[in-house]
Amino acid sequence: MPDFLWLRLGGEGVNAEGNCADGPALIVHHADRLWAYCPKGEALAGWGRSYGDTLVAGLGAGDPDGDGFPEVLIQTRSSQVAFLGRDGYPAPGWPRAGTHEELRTASPALAFDVDGDGRSEVVTLNGSGMLVALRADGRTPVGWPLATGAGAAGAAVVTDMNHDGYLDLVAPDRDTMLYAYTMPVGTGNAVATSWTMLGGDPGRTSSLPASRTPSPVAASAGPLVGGTLIAFPNPARRSPVSFSYSLSEDAQVEFRILDTSGHEVAAFSRRGQRSENRETWDPGTLPAGLYMAHLRFAGAHGSQVSILPVGLLR
């Protein structure tokens, strides 16, 4: 059965950028795909691709990378976990495996601050009975994972059970037992602790309200954020190459692919948005070898040029 999520992909506050000018986007999930639509029915570009496995019902929302834009949280039936940016792509290096055991899960992902750093982690329960917390860089916080029991099913929930001002994580095992863990984090940061149960709240509204939506910083000169430009897989063997990068402001991005003699073999341009972006180049039948990708980023406050070597294998 399909399920839904409403959120403002452009964030909240004076620096918000709406992918939809007329309200929150509607994320639609069915089987292994997600689609994104504006309130008037306009489809957002980049969404609709397969993620390679059936997604668990019950999408989540949070800002694990701290960029001020909310991401969509997913877990697949085989315990692959990811968060998706405004372009519908997982962050580079994601999905990540919550377990390497072949035990199917039906538990949705949560987003809350597990260690008091002011930023949410992606927390999942998988079929191995492991409660896994992952930071945006893929690392696991100290003290994690936690455990319930192998074959665990159902959804975890975060609340303050004993009203002491600290978060408690409650999760089931495969039978009738419940496990509860106290977190060293208070209940006051609604943005960092944005998705605490299936459906996001007791009403199961599946929406991220303004009080739990992050606020992006103002657009600034760059426009390329240092250290964020990567190409993968690199070298690529009979597969397209993806370029991932983050921008500090909206920018026009021009791609020129050159061979070792300096001849241009491909060229295209894209409109990049503030936050994370990903573009894909298909080398087609180009011969194996080393190529140079010249990328020019032109924004309102300046421009930059970056060069990446890209290897092709046949």
Coordinates of C-alpha atoms in Angstrom, one line a residue:
M1 CA 0.0 0.0 0.0
P2 CA 1.3 3.5 -0.7
D3 CA 2.0 5.9 2.1
F4 CA 2.7 9.7 2.3
L5 CA 4.8 12.4 3.9
W6 CA 4.3 16.2 3.8
L7 CA 7.3 18.5 4.4
R8 CA 8.8 21.8 3.2
L9 CA 11.9 20.6 1.4
G10 CA 13.2 24.2 1.3
G11 CA 13.2 24.5 5.1
E12 CA 11.6 27.2 7.3
G13 CA 12.5 30.8 8.1
V14 CA 13.6 33.9 6.2
N15 CA 16.2 31.9 4.2
A16 CA 13.9 29.1 3.2
E17 CA 13.8 28.0 -0.4
G18 CA 10.6 26.4 -1.5
N19 CA 10.8 23.7 -4.1
C20 CA 7.1 24.3 -4.0
A21 CA 6.0 28.0 -3.8
D22 CA 2.4 27.1 -2.8
G23 CA 3.1 24.9 0.3
P24 CA 4.7 21.7 1.5
A25 CA 5.7 19.0 -0.9
L26 CA 3.9 15.6 -0.9
I27 CA 6.2 12.6 -0.9
V28 CA 4.5 9.5 -2.2
H29 CA 5.9 6.0 -1.5
H30 CA 5.0 2.8 -3.3
A31 CA 7.1 -0.3 -3.3
D32 CA 10.7 0.7 -4.1
R33 CA 10.1 4.3 -5.3
L34 CA 9.3 7.7 -4.0
W35 CA 7.7 10.6 -6.0
A36 CA 7.5 14.2 -4.9
Y37 CA 4.7 16.7 -5.8
C38 CA 3.8 20.3 -5.1
P39 CA 0.3 21.0 -3.8
K40 CA -1.0 21.8 -7.3
G41 CA 0.3 18.5 -8.7
E42 CA 3.6 19.6 -10.2
A43 CA 6.1 16.7 -10.0
L44 CA 9.5 17.6 -8.7
A45 CA 12.5 16.6 -10.8
G46 CA 14.8 13.9 -9.7
W47 CA 12.2 11.8 -7.9
G48 CA 10.6 8.5 -9.0
R49 CA 13.7 6.3 -9.4
S50 CA 14.0 2.8 -7.9
Y51 CA 16.0 2.5 -4.7
G52 CA 16.7 -1.2 -5.5
D53 CA 14.6 -2.8 -2.7
T54 CA 11.1 -2.4 -1.3
L55 CA 11.0 0.5 1.2
V56 CA 9.5 0.0 4.6
A57 CA 6.1 1.8 5.0
G58 CA 6.3 4.9 7.2
L59 CA 8.6 7.6 5.9
G60 CA 10.5 9.8 8.3
A61 CA 11.9 13.4 8.1
G62 CA 14.8 15.1 9.8
D63 CA 18.0 17.0 9.2
P64 CA 20.9 14.6 10.0
D65 CA 23.4 16.5 7.9
G66 CA 22.6 19.8 9.5
D67 CA 22.3 21.8 6.3
G68 CA 19.1 23.4 7.3
F69 CA 17.0 21.5 4.8
P70 CA 14.9 18.5 5.9
E71 CA 15.6 15.1 4.4
V72 CA 13.4 12.1 3.9
L73 CA 14.4 9.1 5.9
I74 CA 14.0 5.6 4.6
Q75 CA 14.8 2.0 5.5
T76 CA 14.5 -0.9 3.0
R77 CA 13.2 -4.4 3.8
S78 CA 16.8 -5.6 3.8
S79 CA 17.8 -3.0 6.4
Q80 CA 19.5 -0.5 4.0
V81 CA 19.2 3.0 5.6
A82 CA 19.4 6.4 3.8
F83 CA 18.3 10.0 3.9
L84 CA 17.3 11.7 0.7
G85 CA 17.9 15.4 -0.1
R86 CA 15.8 17.8 -2.2
D87 CA 16.9 16.1 -5.4
G88 CA 15.6 12.7 -4.4
Y89 CA 19.1 11.1 -4.2
P90 CA 20.6 9.5 -1.1
A91 CA 23.5 11.4 0.4
P92 CA 26.9 10.2 -0.9
G93 CA 27.9 7.0 0.8
W94 CA 24.3 6.0 1.5
P95 CA 22.4 3.7 1.8
R96 CA 24.2 2.0 4.6
A97 CA 23.5 -1.4 6.1
G98 CA 22.0 -1.5 9.5
T99 CA 22.9 -5.2 9.7
H100 CA 24.6 -7.8 7.5
E101 CA 22.2 -10.6 8.5
E102 CA 19.5 -11.5 5.9
L103 CA 16.6 -10.9 8.2
R104 CA 13.8 -8.7 6.8
T105 CA 12.5 -5.7 8.6
A106 CA 9.3 -3.8 8.6
S107 CA 10.3 -1.0 11.0
P108 CA 10.4 2.7 9.9
A109 CA 13.3 5.1 10.5
L110 CA 13.3 7.8 13.3
A111 CA 15.2 11.0 13.6
F112 CA 16.3 12.2 17.0
D113 CA 19.4 13.4 18.8
V114 CA 20.9 10.4 20.6
D115 CA 24.1 12.1 22.0
G116 CA 23.3 15.7 22.8
D117 CA 25.3 17.2 19.9
G118 CA 22.3 19.2 18.7
R119 CA 21.9 17.2 15.4
S120 CA 19.6 14.3 14.7
E121 CA 20.8 10.8 14.0
V122 CA 18.9 8.3 11.8
V123 CA 17.7 5.5 14.1
T124 CA 16.3 2.2 12.9
L125 CA 15.2 -1.1 14.3
N126 CA 16.1 -4.0 12.0
G127 CA 15.3 -7.7 11.8
S128 CA 18.4 -8.6 13.7
G129 CA 16.9 -6.9 16.7
M130 CA 19.5 -4.1 16.6
L131 CA 18.6 -0.5 17.3
V132 CA 21.1 1.3 15.0
A133 CA 22.0 5.0 15.1
L134 CA 23.9 6.6 12.2
R135 CA 25.3 10.1 11.9
A136 CA 25.4 11.9 8.6
D137 CA 29.0 10.7 8.0
G138 CA 27.9 7.1 8.5
R139 CA 29.5 6.7 11.9
T140 CA 27.9 5.1 14.9
P141 CA 27.7 7.1 18.2
V142 CA 29.4 5.8 21.3
G143 CA 27.3 3.2 23.1
W144 CA 25.4 2.1 20.0
P145 CA 23.9 -0.2 18.6
L146 CA 21.4 -1.2 21.2
A147 CA 19.4 -4.4 21.2
T148 CA 16.0 -6.0 21.5
G149 CA 15.8 -9.5 20.0
A150 CA 16.3 -11.2 16.7
G151 CA 13.3 -11.1 14.4
A152 CA 12.1 -7.9 16.0
A153 CA 9.1 -6.3 14.2
G154 CA 7.0 -3.2 14.8
A155 CA 8.0 0.4 15.3
A156 CA 10.2 2.0 17.9
V157 CA 9.0 5.2 19.7
V158 CA 10.8 8.0 21.5
T159 CA 9.1 9.7 24.4
D160 CA 9.7 10.9 28.0
M161 CA 8.1 8.0 29.8
N162 CA 8.8 9.0 33.4
H163 CA 8.6 12.8 32.8
D164 CA 12.2 13.5 34.0
G165 CA 13.0 15.7 31.0
Y166 CA 15.1 13.1 29.2
L167 CA 14.2 11.1 26.1
D168 CA 13.5 7.4 26.3
L169 CA 13.6 4.9 23.4
V170 CA 11.1 2.1 23.5
A171 CA 11.2 -0.8 21.0
P172 CA 9.7 -4.3 20.7
D173 CA 11.2 -7.7 20.2
R174 CA 9.6 -10.4 18.1
D175 CA 7.3 -11.7 20.9
T176 CA 5.7 -9.7 23.7
M177 CA 8.7 -7.9 25.3
L178 CA 9.4 -4.2 25.3
Y179 CA 12.9 -2.7 25.8
A180 CA 13.4 0.8 27.0
Y181 CA 16.6 2.9 27.0
T182 CA 17.1 6.3 28.5
M183 CA 19.0 8.8 26.3
P184 CA 21.4 11.4 27.7
V185 CA 19.4 14.1 25.8
G186 CA 16.7 16.4 27.0
T187 CA 13.4 16.9 25.3
G188 CA 13.8 20.6 24.3
N189 CA 15.2 20.5 20.8
A190 CA 12.3 19.8 18.5
V191 CA 14.3 20.2 15.3
A192 CA 17.0 17.8 16.3
T193 CA 14.4 15.4 17.6
S194 CA 12.0 15.7 14.7
W195 CA 10.6 12.2 14.1
T196 CA 10.0 10.2 17.2
M197 CA 7.4 7.6 16.1
L198 CA 5.7 6.1 13.1
G199 CA 3.8 8.9 11.4
G200 CA 5.8 11.6 13.2
D201 CA 3.4 12.3 16.0
P202 CA 0.6 10.6 18.0
G203 CA -2.0 11.7 15.4
R204 CA 0.0 9.8 12.6
T205 CA -0.2 13.0 10.5
S206 CA 3.0 12.0 8.5
S207 CA 3.8 15.7 8.2
L208 CA 6.8 17.8 9.5
P209 CA 5.4 21.0 11.0
A210 CA 7.2 24.3 11.2
S211 CA 8.2 23.7 14.8
R212 CA 10.2 20.6 13.7
T213 CA 11.5 21.9 10.4
P214 CA 15.1 23.2 10.2
S215 CA 16.0 26.7 9.0
P216 CA 18.8 27.1 6.4
V217 CA 21.4 29.8 6.7
A218 CA 21.5 32.7 4.2
A219 CA 22.9 32.1 0.7
S220 CA 26.5 33.1 0.6
A221 CA 29.4 33.4 -1.8
G222 CA 31.1 30.3 -3.1
P223 CA 29.1 28.9 -4.6
L224 CA 30.8 25.5 -4.2
V225 CA 31.1 24.4 -0.6
G226 CA 34.7 23.3 0.0
G227 CA 35.4 19.6 0.2
T228 CA 32.0 18.4 -1.1
L229 CA 32.7 17.8 -4.7
I230 CA 33.3 14.1 -5.4
A231 CA 32.8 11.7 -8.4
F232 CA 31.8 8.1 -7.9
P233 CA 32.3 5.3 -8.8
N234 CA 35.8 6.4 -9.8
P235 CA 37.1 4.6 -11.7
A236 CA 33.8 3.5 -13.2
R237 CA 33.5 0.1 -14.9
R238 CA 30.8 0.1 -17.5
S239 CA 28.6 2.4 -15.4
P240 CA 27.6 6.1 -15.3
V241 CA 29.6 8.5 -13.1
S242 CA 27.8 10.6 -10.5
F243 CA 29.0 14.0 -9.4
S244 CA 27.9 15.1 -5.9
Y245 CA 28.5 18.6 -4.5
S246 CA 26.9 21.1 -2.1
L247 CA 26.3 24.7 -3.0
S248 CA 26.0 27.8 -0.7
E249 CA 23.6 29.4 -3.2
D250 CA 21.8 28.5 -6.3
A251 CA 24.1 28.3 -9.3
Q252 CA 24.5 27.3 -12.9
V253 CA 26.8 24.4 -13.2
E254 CA 28.6 23.7 -16.4
F255 CA 30.2 20.3 -17.0
R256 CA 33.0 19.7 -19.6
I257 CA 34.6 16.2 -19.9
L258 CA 38.0 16.2 -21.7
D259 CA 40.2 13.3 -22.7
T260 CA 44.0 13.3 -22.0
S261 CA 44.7 15.2 -25.3
G262 CA 42.4 18.0 -24.3
H263 CA 39.5 17.2 -26.6
E264 CA 36.0 17.7 -25.3
V265 CA 34.0 14.4 -25.3
A266 CA 30.9 15.6 -23.4
A267 CA 29.4 18.9 -22.2
F268 CA 26.2 19.8 -20.4
S269 CA 24.9 22.2 -17.8
R270 CA 22.5 22.0 -14.9
R271 CA 20.8 24.4 -12.5
G272 CA 22.2 23.6 -9.0
Q273 CA 20.2 24.3 -5.9
R274 CA 21.5 25.5 -2.5
S275 CA 22.2 22.3 -0.5
E276 CA 23.3 18.9 -1.9
N277 CA 23.2 18.1 -5.6
R278 CA 23.9 15.1 -7.7
E279 CA 24.3 14.8 -11.5
T280 CA 25.1 11.8 -13.6
W281 CA 27.2 11.4 -16.7
D282 CA 26.9 8.3 -18.8
P283 CA 30.2 7.8 -20.8
G284 CA 28.4 5.4 -23.2
T285 CA 30.9 3.8 -25.5
L286 CA 33.9 6.0 -24.7
P287 CA 37.1 4.0 -24.5
A288 CA 38.8 3.2 -21.2
G289 CA 41.2 5.8 -19.9
L290 CA 41.7 8.8 -17.8
Y291 CA 39.4 11.8 -18.3
M292 CA 39.2 15.3 -16.7
A293 CA 35.9 16.7 -15.6
H294 CA 35.9 20.5 -15.6
L295 CA 33.1 21.9 -13.6
R296 CA 32.3 25.7 -13.5
F297 CA 29.9 26.9 -10.7
A298 CA 28.4 30.4 -11.4
G299 CA 26.2 32.0 -8.7
A300 CA 25.0 35.4 -7.8
H301 CA 28.1 36.1 -5.6
G302 CA 30.8 34.7 -7.8
S303 CA 32.0 31.7 -9.7
Q304 CA 34.5 28.8 -9.3
V305 CA 36.1 26.2 -11.4
S306 CA 37.0 22.7 -10.2
I307 CA 38.7 19.8 -12.0
L308 CA 38.4 16.1 -11.2
P309 CA 40.1 13.2 -12.8
V310 CA 37.7 10.4 -13.8
G311 CA 38.8 6.9 -14.8
L312 CA 36.9 4.6 -17.1
L313 CA 37.4 0.8 -17.1
R314 CA 36.1 -1.6 -19.7

